[in-house]
Short mmCIF file of C-alpha atoms in Angstrom, two decimals:
data_model
loop_
_atom_site.label_atom_id
_atom_site.label_comp_id
_atom_site.label_asym_id
_atom_site.label_seq_id
_atom_site.Cartn_x
_atom_site.Cartn_y
_atom_site.Cartn_z
CA MET B 14 -42.74 -5.35 24.56
CA ARG B 15 -40.69 -8.41 25.50
CA GLY B 16 -41.48 -9.97 22.15
CA VAL B 17 -40.40 -6.86 20.29
CA SER B 18 -37.15 -6.70 22.28
CA GLY B 19 -36.46 -10.36 21.58
CA ASP B 20 -37.10 -9.93 17.89
CA THR B 21 -34.82 -6.89 17.77
CA SER B 22 -32.06 -8.79 19.56
CA ARG B 23 -32.36 -11.73 17.18
CA VAL B 24 -32.21 -9.41 14.16
CA ALA B 25 -29.12 -7.66 15.55
CA ASN B 26 -27.43 -10.99 16.29
CA GLY B 27 -28.32 -12.21 12.83
CA ASP B 28 -26.85 -9.11 11.22
CA THR B 29 -23.67 -9.49 13.26
CA SER B 30 -23.37 -13.17 12.33
CA ARG B 31 -23.88 -12.38 8.64
CA ALA B 32 -21.25 -9.63 8.79
CA ALA B 33 -18.77 -11.93 10.51
CA GLY B 34 -19.51 -14.63 7.96
CA ALA B 35 -18.94 -12.20 5.10
CA TRP B 36 -15.58 -11.20 6.56
CA ARG B 37 -14.51 -14.82 6.95
CA ALA B 38 -15.59 -15.60 3.40
CA LEU B 39 -13.54 -12.72 2.05
CA VAL B 40 -10.33 -13.34 4.00
CA ARG B 41 -9.14 -16.45 2.16
CA PRO B 42 -9.49 -15.16 -1.42
CA VAL B 43 -7.99 -11.80 -0.41
CA VAL B 44 -4.94 -13.47 1.15
CA ARG B 45 -4.46 -15.55 -2.00
CA THR B 46 -4.44 -12.45 -4.23
CA LEU B 47 -1.99 -10.43 -2.14
CA PRO B 48 1.31 -9.63 -3.90
CA TRP B 49 3.37 -11.91 -1.67
CA ARG B 50 6.10 -12.28 -4.30
CA ALA B 51 6.71 -8.53 -4.53
CA ILE B 52 6.62 -8.18 -0.74
CA GLY B 53 8.95 -11.17 -0.32
CA VAL B 54 11.50 -9.88 -2.84
CA ALA B 55 11.40 -6.40 -1.32
CA GLY B 56 11.70 -7.83 2.20
CA GLY B 57 14.65 -10.01 1.21
CA LEU B 58 16.43 -7.07 -0.38
CA GLY B 59 15.71 -4.99 2.71
CA LEU B 60 17.25 -7.63 4.97
CA LEU B 61 20.37 -7.68 2.80
CA PHE B 62 20.70 -3.93 3.24
CA ALA B 63 20.22 -4.28 7.00
CA ALA B 64 22.86 -7.03 7.18
CA ALA B 65 25.46 -4.99 5.28
CA PRO B 66 27.04 -3.43 8.42
CA ARG B 67 27.39 -6.86 10.06
CA LEU B 68 28.97 -8.33 6.91
CA MET B 69 31.53 -5.53 6.74
CA GLU B 70 32.67 -6.30 10.33
CA GLU B 71 35.23 -3.46 10.37
CA ASP B 72 35.00 0.28 9.80
CA VAL B 73 31.28 0.29 10.50
CA SER B 74 29.92 3.61 11.69
CA GLY B 75 26.60 4.53 13.19
CA ARG B 76 25.83 6.66 10.13
CA LEU B 77 26.41 3.69 7.83
CA ALA B 78 24.12 1.50 9.94
CA LEU B 79 21.43 4.19 9.92
CA ASN B 80 21.58 4.55 6.15
CA ALA B 81 21.47 0.76 5.78
CA LEU B 82 18.26 0.63 7.81
CA ARG B 83 16.80 3.54 5.84
CA MET B 84 17.51 1.71 2.58
CA SER B 85 16.01 -1.44 4.10
CA ALA B 86 12.82 0.40 5.05
CA LEU B 87 12.57 1.97 1.59
CA ALA B 88 13.00 -1.42 -0.09
CA PHE B 89 10.14 -2.90 1.92
CA ALA B 90 7.96 0.14 1.27
CA LEU B 91 8.51 -0.30 -2.48
CA GLY B 92 7.17 -3.83 -2.16
CA ALA B 93 4.20 -2.62 -0.11
CA ALA B 94 3.32 -0.22 -2.94
CA PHE B 95 1.94 -3.29 -4.76
CA LEU B 96 -0.46 -4.15 -1.91
CA LEU B 97 -3.61 -2.96 -3.70
CA ASP B 98 -2.75 -4.54 -7.06
CA ASP B 99 -5.76 -6.72 -7.81
CA PRO B 100 -6.45 -8.21 -11.26
CA ALA B 101 -10.05 -8.85 -10.13
CA ARG B 102 -10.57 -5.28 -8.98
CA HIS B 103 -13.41 -4.51 -11.39
CA THR B 104 -15.20 -7.66 -10.27
CA THR B 105 -14.86 -7.04 -6.54
CA ALA B 106 -15.79 -3.36 -6.90
CA VAL B 107 -19.45 -4.29 -7.44
CA VAL B 108 -19.79 -6.45 -4.33
CA PRO B 109 -21.64 -4.91 -1.35
CA THR B 110 -18.45 -4.85 0.78
CA ARG B 111 -17.12 -1.31 0.92
CA ARG B 112 -13.73 -0.31 -0.43
CA ALA B 113 -12.45 0.58 3.06
CA VAL B 114 -13.19 -2.97 4.20
CA ARG B 115 -11.50 -4.46 1.13
CA HIS B 116 -8.41 -2.32 1.72
CA THR B 117 -8.34 -3.28 5.39
CA LEU B 118 -8.59 -6.96 4.54
CA ARG B 119 -5.61 -6.62 2.19
CA LEU B 120 -3.56 -4.76 4.79
CA ALA B 121 -4.34 -6.86 7.87
CA PRO B 122 -2.37 -10.02 6.91
CA VAL B 123 0.68 -7.92 6.01
CA VAL B 124 0.89 -6.08 9.35
CA PRO B 125 2.28 -8.98 11.45
CA VAL B 126 4.63 -9.95 8.62
CA THR B 127 5.91 -6.38 8.52
CA ALA B 128 6.43 -6.30 12.29
CA LEU B 129 8.44 -9.54 12.23
CA TRP B 130 10.44 -8.39 9.23
CA TRP B 131 11.36 -5.06 10.80
CA THR B 132 12.38 -6.75 14.05
CA ALA B 133 14.69 -9.03 12.07
CA ALA B 134 16.14 -6.03 10.19
CA LEU B 135 16.91 -4.23 13.46
CA LEU B 136 18.54 -7.32 14.98
CA LEU B 137 20.75 -7.77 11.93
CA VAL B 138 22.43 -4.44 12.67
CA PRO B 139 25.19 -4.80 15.31
CA ALA B 140 24.00 -3.46 18.65
CA GLU B 141 26.99 -1.17 19.06
CA VAL B 142 26.15 0.83 15.91
CA ARG B 143 22.37 0.37 15.88
CA PRO B 144 20.63 3.77 15.69
CA PRO B 145 17.87 4.73 18.15
CA VAL B 146 15.14 2.18 17.51
CA GLY B 147 12.23 4.55 18.08
CA GLY B 148 13.41 7.18 15.62
CA VAL B 149 14.39 4.83 12.80
CA THR B 150 11.16 2.83 13.28
CA LEU B 151 9.18 6.05 12.91
CA GLU B 152 10.98 6.73 9.63
CA ALA B 153 10.24 3.20 8.40
CA ALA B 154 6.58 3.50 9.37
CA ALA B 155 6.29 6.82 7.52
CA ALA B 156 7.87 5.33 4.38
CA LEU B 157 5.48 2.38 4.51
CA ALA B 158 2.48 4.65 5.10
CA LEU B 159 3.47 6.84 2.15
CA ALA B 160 3.60 3.76 -0.09
CA LEU B 161 0.16 2.63 1.08
CA ALA B 162 -1.27 6.13 0.69
CA GLY B 163 0.09 6.33 -2.84
CA ALA B 164 -1.46 2.98 -3.71
CA ALA B 165 -4.84 3.99 -2.26
CA PHE B 166 -4.73 7.31 -4.11
CA ALA B 167 -3.91 5.56 -7.40
CA VAL B 168 -6.79 3.12 -6.91
CA ARG B 169 -9.19 5.96 -6.20
CA ARG B 170 -8.08 8.13 -9.11
CA SER B 171 -7.69 5.49 -11.83
CA ASP B 172 -9.30 2.30 -13.11
CA GLY B 173 -6.03 0.37 -13.42
CA THR B 174 -5.78 -3.00 -11.73
CA ARG B 175 -2.02 -2.81 -11.11
CA PRO B 176 -1.02 0.63 -9.82
CA GLY B 177 1.94 -0.82 -7.92
CA PRO B 178 4.74 -0.23 -10.46
CA ALA B 179 3.82 3.43 -10.94
CA VAL B 180 3.46 4.00 -7.18
CA ALA B 181 6.76 2.27 -6.42
CA GLY B 182 8.52 4.29 -9.11
CA ALA B 183 7.09 7.55 -7.78
CA LEU B 184 8.05 6.64 -4.20
CA PHE B 185 11.61 5.76 -5.19
CA ALA B 186 12.01 8.96 -7.20
CA THR B 187 10.60 11.00 -4.32
CA ALA B 188 12.95 9.36 -1.80
CA VAL B 189 16.02 9.99 -3.95
CA SER B 190 14.99 13.57 -4.70
CA ALA B 191 14.24 14.28 -1.03
CA SER B 192 17.61 12.93 0.12
CA LEU B 193 19.39 15.22 -2.37
CA LEU B 194 17.21 18.31 -2.56
CA TRP B 195 15.29 18.55 0.72
CA PRO B 196 15.91 21.96 2.36
CA GLU B 197 18.37 21.87 5.26
CA ARG B 198 16.13 23.95 7.48
CA TRP B 199 13.47 21.21 7.29
CA ALA B 200 15.95 18.38 7.53
CA LEU B 201 14.59 14.83 7.58
CA PHE B 202 17.66 12.66 7.06
CA VAL B 203 19.86 13.47 10.04
CA ALA B 204 22.19 11.43 12.22
CA PRO B 205 21.34 10.55 15.85
CA GLY B 206 24.03 12.86 17.20
CA ASP B 207 22.69 15.82 15.24
CA GLU B 208 20.91 18.48 17.30
CA ARG B 209 18.13 18.44 14.69
CA TRP B 210 17.28 14.75 15.35
CA ALA B 211 14.20 15.47 17.49
CA ALA B 212 12.87 18.18 15.17
CA ALA B 213 13.40 15.94 12.15
CA HIS B 214 11.33 13.19 13.75
CA ASP B 215 8.57 15.62 14.52
CA ARG B 216 8.42 16.12 10.75
CA TRP B 217 8.45 12.35 10.21
CA THR B 218 5.46 12.14 12.55
CA VAL B 219 3.61 14.73 10.48
CA LEU B 220 4.38 12.78 7.30
CA LEU B 221 3.14 9.56 8.91
CA CYS B 222 -0.12 11.15 10.06
CA ALA B 223 -0.69 12.80 6.67
CA ALA B 224 -0.10 9.51 4.84
CA LEU B 225 -2.51 7.66 7.14
CA ALA B 226 -5.12 10.37 6.55
CA VAL B 227 -4.74 9.99 2.77
CA TRP B 228 -5.09 6.19 3.11
CA ALA B 229 -8.30 6.65 5.12
CA VAL B 230 -9.81 9.25 2.77
CA CYS B 231 -8.97 7.28 -0.37
CA GLY B 232 -10.47 4.15 1.17
CA ALA B 233 -13.93 5.70 1.09
CA GLU B 234 -16.21 4.94 -1.82
CA PRO B 235 -16.54 7.74 -4.41
CA VAL B 236 -19.75 9.70 -3.91
CA ARG B 237 -21.03 8.96 -7.39
CA ARG B 238 -20.61 5.22 -6.82
CA ARG B 239 -22.48 5.36 -3.52
CA ILE B 240 -25.29 7.32 -5.14
CA GLY B 241 -25.41 4.95 -8.10
CA GLY B 242 -25.44 1.94 -5.79
CA GLY B 243 -28.25 3.44 -3.74
CA LEU B 244 -30.37 4.17 -6.80
CA GLY B 245 -29.73 0.67 -8.08
CA ALA B 246 -30.81 -0.79 -4.78
CA ARG B 247 -34.00 1.25 -4.82
CA SER B 248 -34.79 0.26 -8.33
#
């Protein structure tokens, strides 16, 4: 029995080592193919929006600062819509690594960059007119999650290697339409002093959770591909 246990332990350790090695082997090429240029341009534009209240110096209101941060968050989300653009998509789709893992590997390096960028955007807004950090951060996170969900949905539903432009265009059109046409009773874009602020951010939380759920669902391999891969492995 001891021999069997030892063999089982060695097999498990070997599988873990191989999995870790596969992850390490994938990280470098994935990082190289990330759309850093699009993210950098979008991030730079977002920081310019965030700095606008500080550059104006006078006649800066809290509403102006809030809208500047909202535009900043939208700009970065438009850049994130390109995250899953991958010219080698049809090559990597046949590797044994699952789509969810590939998506996670593309997202992971961007998360710390996003956190640093958003911190810089908040600090660029003068403290005296800076909106509540928790609420505006929730809005930014929801915008980013919607961009990622749109990209994952486009990848799942099409064979294109560059869904980013279409996803970014759809996100921008949706944001503009929502700001103009969204029903008042379900208000999303409200000022901190508005009595609807808390209710609006409950809705932002729902949007964030829904977008994350779409990202997770669309990261799964299509059933027909899993079945085809299994039959191929058996054959």
